Amino acid sequence: MSGGEPLDQPEALAELLAGAARARDHADGGAGGADLLVYTGYEPDELTAARHRALRGADAVITGRFRVERPTRLVWRGSANQRLRPLTARGEQRYAPHLARESAGGRLQVVAQPGPPAGVRVHGVPLRGELRAVEQGLRNAGVTLRSPSWRP
């Protein structure tokens, strides 16, 4: 869960996570399956009782405001101040091995979308300058960018 601030609507987030966990557990009998990760700009000391209750359905949380001046290569985090915290046994199993793991290569994944209309999607949390390098590489490959979502 990310986008906007999920913990600004703690009751709705709690319902959404509970429903997602039920659907996951029903689909796979509770074995394996998807995990539920929440990104929040709140710092750990800003998590009120209502926000903690909302996170009960999450397997892990990444806390902390994104700070462009504090880049990091830690996986799943956009800036060095952000912390990844497993909340459940599933979260511990999935994320504990990666708490200090850095990405080995680029942090972006470029995926071609077959058409029509054909397109390209870029997924990930880029370091400063990475999107520029992707744009250049795409141009060199003959790909025209019409409306990249990262440009205002």
Backbone as JSON, one array per atom type, in Angstrom:
{
  "sequence": "MSGGEPLDQPEALAELLAGAARARDHADGGAGGADLLVYTGYEPDELTAARHRALRGADAVITGRFRVERPTRLVWRGSANQRLRPLTARGEQRYAPHLARESAGGRLQVVAQPGPPAGVRVHGVPLRGELRAVEQGLRNAGVTLRSPSWRP",
  "N": [[0.85, -1.15, 0.0], [0.7, 2.06, -0.97], [1.14, 5.47, -1.95], [-0.17, 8.63, -1.86], [-1.0, 9.07, 1.49], [-1.34, 6.32, 3.23], [-1.95, 5.91, 5.96], [-3.39, 8.09, 6.73], [-5.99, 7.55, 6.61], [-6.87, 5.61, 8.69], [-8.9, 3.74, 9.53], [-10.11, 2.9, 7.13], [-7.86, 1.84, 5.84], [-7.26, -0.27, 7.57], [-9.51, -1.92, 7.13], [-9.17, -2.49, 4.39], [-6.66, -3.85, 4.37], [-7.32, -6.04, 6.01], [-9.28, -7.29, 4.46], [-7.74, -7.9, 2.16], [-5.89, -9.67, 3.27], [-7.62, -11.75, 4.06], [-8.58, -12.57, 1.52], [-6.17, -13.41, 0.34], [-5.4, -15.49, 2.09], [-7.56, -17.21, 1.79], [-7.27, -17.91, -0.88], [-4.8, -19.24, -0.98], [-4.76, -20.91, 1.18], [-3.39, -19.94, 3.33], [-0.74, -20.58, 3.13], [2.32, -19.5, 2.05], [1.9, -17.31, -0.62], [0.91, -13.87, -1.26], [2.46, -11.05, 0.34], [1.73, -8.33, 2.57], [2.63, -5.11, 2.34], [3.18, -1.92, 3.69], [3.78, 1.39, 2.86], [4.67, 4.3, 4.54], [4.85, 7.77, 5.23], [5.06, 8.57, 7.77], [6.98, 8.83, 10.78], [8.29, 6.38, 13.1], [7.69, 7.27, 15.78], [5.47, 8.81, 15.35], [3.33, 7.22, 14.97], [0.22, 6.77, 15.86], [-2.18, 5.31, 18.18], [-4.41, 4.55, 16.65], [-3.25, 4.38, 14.12], [-1.41, 2.33, 14.52], [-3.24, 0.25, 14.98], [-4.37, 0.11, 12.42], [-2.27, -0.97, 11.0], [-2.23, -3.62, 11.75], [-3.05, -5.58, 9.94], [-1.02, -5.67, 8.12], [2.0, -7.12, 6.81], [4.49, -6.05, 6.86], [6.09, -2.86, 7.32], [7.21, 0.19, 5.93], [8.67, 2.95, 7.18], [8.93, 6.55, 7.44], [9.67, 9.73, 6.06], [10.18, 10.42, 2.6], [13.31, 11.5, 1.58], [14.97, 13.35, -0.59], [17.58, 14.25, -0.48], [18.91, 12.29, 0.88], [19.9, 9.78, -0.41], [19.72, 6.21, -0.98], [20.85, 2.8, -1.31], [19.53, 0.75, -0.24], [17.25, -1.91, -0.47], [13.87, -1.48, -1.49], [13.54, 0.97, -0.27], [13.39, 4.51, -0.52], [14.93, 6.55, 0.52], [17.68, 7.09, 2.81], [16.87, 7.4, 5.46], [14.56, 5.95, 5.79], [12.86, 3.17, 7.26], [12.56, -0.33, 7.3], [10.31, -2.56, 8.65], [9.46, -5.69, 9.76], [6.26, -7.07, 10.61], [4.78, -9.33, 11.1], [4.91, -12.96, 11.31], [5.06, -13.89, 8.67], [5.95, -11.53, 7.45], [8.42, -11.29, 8.73], [9.7, -13.57, 7.76], [9.78, -12.98, 5.0], [11.02, -10.41, 4.83], [13.08, -9.96, 6.75], [15.64, -11.03, 5.94], [16.43, -9.0, 4.27], [16.79, -6.56, 5.47], [19.1, -4.99, 5.65], [20.02, -5.25, 3.12], [21.44, -4.24, 0.08], [20.6, -2.99, -3.16], [21.74, -4.76, -5.97], [22.15, -3.95, -8.57], [20.81, -1.73, -10.95], [18.03, 0.13, -9.74], [15.72, 0.17, -11.05], [13.18, -1.27, -13.08], [12.57, -1.95, -16.36], [9.85, -2.47, -18.39], [8.52, -3.82, -21.27], [5.49, -3.14, -22.87], [3.24, -4.96, -24.67], [1.44, -4.11, -27.64], [-1.73, -3.38, -29.26], [-2.02, -0.04, -27.87], [1.5, -0.11, -28.07], [3.9, 0.11, -25.41], [6.01, 1.31, -22.71], [6.8, 0.52, -19.4], [8.12, 1.75, -16.35], [9.34, 0.58, -13.38], [10.01, 0.97, -9.91], [12.22, 2.52, -7.44], [13.96, 5.18, -8.11], [17.44, 6.2, -8.0], [19.01, 9.42, -7.8], [19.37, 10.74, -10.99], [19.04, 8.31, -12.32], [16.63, 8.04, -13.8], [17.06, 9.83, -15.86], [19.16, 8.51, -17.16], [17.79, 6.21, -18.0], [15.92, 7.36, -19.74], [17.71, 8.33, -21.72], [18.86, 5.93, -22.61], [16.58, 4.68, -23.68], [15.94, 6.51, -25.72], [18.24, 6.16, -27.3], [17.72, 3.61, -28.17], [15.72, 4.04, -29.9], [13.2, 4.58, -28.88], [10.44, 6.62, -28.33], [9.55, 8.94, -25.92], [6.47, 9.95, -24.82], [4.81, 10.94, -22.73], [6.11, 10.88, -19.98], [5.47, 9.79, -16.69], [6.9, 10.79, -14.59], [7.59, 13.35, -15.1], [6.71, 16.75, -14.56]],
  "CA": [[0.0, 0.0, 0.0], [1.44, 3.31, -1.03], [0.45, 6.48, -2.71], [-0.78, 9.49, -0.87], [-0.57, 8.6, 2.8], [-2.35, 5.33, 3.62], [-2.32, 5.99, 7.37], [-4.28, 9.23, 6.98], [-7.33, 6.95, 6.69], [-6.54, 4.35, 9.36], [-10.0, 2.77, 9.55], [-10.25, 2.36, 5.77], [-6.69, 1.01, 5.58], [-7.43, -1.51, 8.35], [-10.48, -2.76, 6.41], [-8.56, -2.93, 3.13], [-5.65, -4.88, 4.68], [-8.0, -7.24, 6.52], [-9.89, -7.95, 3.3], [-6.68, -8.45, 1.32], [-5.35, -10.85, 3.97], [-8.62, -12.82, 3.95], [-8.56, -13.06, 0.14], [-4.91, -14.13, 0.17], [-5.43, -16.73, 2.87], [-8.56, -18.09, 1.18], [-6.74, -18.36, -2.17], [-3.66, -20.15, -0.86], [-4.84, -21.67, 2.42], [-2.48, -19.38, 4.32], [0.64, -21.02, 2.89], [2.96, -18.71, 1.0], [1.06, -16.22, -1.08], [1.38, -12.48, -1.23], [2.58, -10.38, 1.63], [1.15, -7.0, 2.54], [3.63, -4.12, 2.74], [2.65, -0.56, 3.71], [4.72, 2.51, 2.89], [4.12, 5.49, 5.18], [5.79, 8.85, 5.48], [5.15, 8.82, 9.21], [8.09, 8.27, 11.54], [7.75, 5.46, 14.11], [7.13, 7.95, 16.95], [4.24, 9.47, 14.94], [2.29, 6.21, 14.77], [-0.76, 6.83, 16.94], [-2.85, 4.03, 18.45], [-5.25, 4.23, 15.49], [-2.37, 3.98, 13.02], [-0.92, 0.99, 14.86], [-4.34, -0.7, 14.73], [-4.51, -0.02, 10.96], [-1.16, -1.79, 10.49], [-2.35, -5.01, 12.2], [-3.2, -6.48, 8.8], [0.17, -5.61, 7.26], [3.11, -8.02, 7.16], [5.67, -5.22, 7.07], [5.87, -1.44, 7.09], [8.37, 1.05, 5.71], [8.34, 4.24, 7.77], [9.84, 7.67, 7.23], [9.45, 10.58, 4.89], [11.18, 10.36, 1.54], [14.22, 12.65, 1.61], [15.78, 13.27, -1.8], [18.97, 14.52, -0.15], [19.47, 11.15, 1.6], [19.73, 8.59, -1.26], [20.16, 4.93, -0.43], [20.75, 1.63, -2.18], [18.78, -0.27, 0.47], [16.1, -2.32, -1.27], [12.51, -1.06, -1.18], [13.51, 2.27, 0.37], [13.79, 5.59, -1.39], [15.94, 7.39, 1.17], [18.42, 6.4, 3.86], [16.19, 7.5, 6.75], [13.4, 5.08, 5.85], [13.11, 1.91, 7.96], [11.73, -1.5, 6.98], [10.05, -3.31, 9.87], [8.49, -6.79, 9.68], [5.24, -7.0, 11.66], [4.19, -10.65, 11.31], [5.83, -14.05, 10.98], [5.23, -13.84, 7.21], [6.8, -10.38, 7.19], [9.76, -11.63, 9.2], [10.26, -14.54, 6.8], [10.01, -12.35, 3.71], [11.79, -9.16, 4.81], [14.23, -9.92, 7.66], [16.92, -11.18, 5.24], [16.69, -7.85, 3.4], [16.77, -5.31, 6.23], [20.29, -4.2, 5.33], [20.48, -5.61, 1.78], [21.46, -3.19, -0.93], [20.33, -3.47, -4.51], [22.99, -5.12, -6.65], [22.3, -3.21, -9.83], [19.87, -0.62, -11.03], [16.84, -0.01, -8.91], [14.56, 0.29, -11.92], [12.89, -2.35, -13.99], [11.88, -1.44, -17.55], [9.03, -3.56, -18.92], [7.85, -3.51, -22.53], [4.06, -3.46, -22.91], [2.84, -5.23, -26.06], [0.36, -3.24, -28.08], [-1.67, -1.93, -29.42], [-0.78, 0.61, -28.28], [2.7, -0.58, -27.37], [4.43, 1.1, -24.48], [7.05, 0.9, -21.78], [6.57, 0.91, -18.0], [9.32, 1.75, -15.53], [8.97, 0.32, -12.0], [11.1, 1.04, -8.95], [12.52, 3.77, -6.75], [15.24, 5.54, -8.73], [18.4, 7.12, -7.41], [19.14, 10.64, -8.59], [20.03, 10.56, -12.28], [18.71, 7.05, -12.98], [15.58, 8.22, -14.81], [17.72, 10.47, -17.0], [19.9, 7.47, -17.87], [16.79, 5.37, -18.67], [15.43, 8.13, -20.89], [18.75, 8.35, -22.75], [18.95, 4.58, -23.16], [15.41, 4.45, -24.52], [16.13, 7.3, -26.94], [19.27, 5.49, -28.11], [17.11, 2.41, -28.74], [14.66, 4.44, -30.83], [11.91, 4.7, -28.2], [10.04, 8.0, -28.09], [8.75, 9.14, -24.72], [5.44, 10.94, -25.09], [4.33, 11.59, -21.51], [6.6, 10.16, -18.81], [4.72, 10.19, -15.49], [7.77, 11.43, -13.61], [7.79, 14.75, -15.5], [5.52, 17.58, -14.24]],
  "C": [[0.9, 1.22, 0.0], [0.62, 4.3, -1.82], [-0.37, 7.35, -1.78], [-0.2, 9.08, 0.48], [-1.6, 7.63, 3.33], [-2.81, 5.46, 5.06], [-3.11, 7.24, 7.72], [-5.73, 8.78, 7.04], [-7.2, 5.61, 7.4], [-7.66, 3.32, 9.36], [-10.16, 2.1, 8.18], [-9.07, 1.45, 5.43], [-6.81, -0.31, 6.33], [-8.4, -2.45, 7.64], [-9.88, -3.32, 5.13], [-7.54, -4.04, 3.39], [-6.29, -6.16, 5.18], [-8.64, -8.01, 5.37], [-8.86, -8.58, 2.39], [-6.08, -9.7, 1.96], [-6.32, -12.02, 3.89], [-8.61, -13.43, 2.54], [-7.31, -13.89, -0.12], [-4.98, -15.49, 0.85], [-6.45, -17.72, 2.31], [-8.0, -18.7, -0.11], [-5.64, -19.39, -2.0], [-3.66, -20.95, 0.44], [-3.89, -21.16, 3.49], [-1.03, -19.77, 4.13], [1.24, -20.21, 1.76], [2.12, -17.52, 0.65], [1.69, -14.85, -0.92], [1.56, -11.99, 0.19], [2.05, -8.97, 1.46], [2.12, -6.01, 3.17], [3.01, -2.73, 2.65], [3.82, 0.42, 3.76], [4.01, 3.68, 3.57], [5.23, 6.53, 5.36], [5.92, 9.17, 6.96], [6.39, 8.16, 9.8], [7.51, 7.35, 12.61], [7.12, 6.16, 15.32], [5.86, 8.73, 16.63], [3.09, 8.49, 14.74], [1.39, 6.18, 16.0], [-1.35, 5.44, 17.15], [-3.7, 3.61, 17.25], [-4.4, 3.77, 14.32], [-1.77, 2.61, 13.28], [-2.0, -0.06, 14.6], [-4.51, -0.95, 13.23], [-3.45, -0.95, 10.39], [-1.25, -3.26, 10.92], [-2.46, -6.0, 11.04], [-2.0, -6.52, 7.87], [1.22, -6.6, 7.75], [4.39, -7.25, 7.43], [5.3, -3.78, 6.77], [7.22, -0.77, 6.83], [7.95, 2.44, 6.19], [9.36, 5.3, 7.37], [9.55, 8.43, 5.96], [10.56, 10.38, 3.87], [11.99, 11.65, 1.58], [15.18, 12.52, 0.42], [17.26, 13.47, -1.5], [19.65, 13.38, 0.6], [19.3, 9.87, 0.77], [20.26, 7.34, -0.57], [20.09, 3.86, -1.51], [20.03, 0.49, -1.47], [17.52, -0.61, -0.31], [14.8, -1.84, -0.64], [12.42, 0.27, -0.48], [14.01, 3.34, -0.58], [14.83, 6.5, -0.8], [16.47, 6.7, 2.42], [17.74, 6.45, 5.23], [15.02, 6.53, 6.88], [13.77, 3.72, 6.44], [12.08, 0.87, 7.55], [11.57, -2.3, 8.25], [9.03, -4.42, 9.63], [7.53, -6.72, 10.86], [4.63, -8.35, 12.0], [5.25, -11.71, 11.03], [6.1, -14.09, 9.48], [6.16, -12.69, 6.84], [8.24, -10.64, 7.6], [10.44, -12.56, 8.21], [10.65, -13.86, 5.5], [11.04, -11.22, 3.75], [13.02, -9.16, 5.7], [15.56, -10.13, 6.92], [17.33, -9.95, 4.43], [16.78, -6.52, 4.14], [17.95, -4.41, 5.89], [20.8, -4.48, 3.91], [20.38, -4.43, 0.83], [21.16, -3.79, -2.29], [21.66, -3.67, -5.23], [23.21, -4.3, -7.9], [21.38, -2.02, -9.81], [18.64, -0.91, -10.2], [15.57, 0.07, -9.74], [14.43, -0.93, -12.81], [12.09, -1.75, -15.15], [11.17, -2.63, -18.2], [8.34, -3.09, -20.19], [6.4, -3.99, -22.45], [3.69, -3.75, -24.36], [1.6, -4.41, -26.41], [-0.81, -4.0, -28.62], [-2.34, -1.23, -28.24], [0.38, 0.07, -27.44], [3.21, 0.51, -26.45], [5.52, 0.5, -23.61], [6.65, 1.38, -20.39], [7.89, 0.81, -17.25], [8.86, 1.62, -14.08], [10.19, 0.47, -11.11], [11.23, 2.4, -8.29], [13.9, 4.21, -7.23], [16.14, 6.37, -7.82], [18.47, 8.34, -8.31], [19.91, 10.33, -9.88], [19.65, 9.28, -13.01], [17.64, 7.22, -14.05], [16.15, 8.89, -16.05], [18.45, 9.43, -17.84], [18.94, 6.54, -18.61], [16.25, 6.08, -19.9], [16.44, 8.11, -22.03], [18.86, 6.99, -23.41], [17.78, 4.26, -24.07], [15.52, 5.24, -25.82], [17.13, 6.65, -27.88], [18.72, 4.24, -28.78], [15.96, 2.74, -29.68], [13.28, 4.55, -30.21], [11.63, 6.17, -27.93], [9.17, 8.07, -26.86], [7.75, 10.26, -24.98], [5.0, 11.67, -23.83], [4.82, 10.8, -20.28], [5.94, 10.7, -17.54], [5.6, 10.89, -14.47], [8.1, 12.88, -13.97], [6.54, 15.54, -15.14], [4.82, 18.05, -15.5]]
}
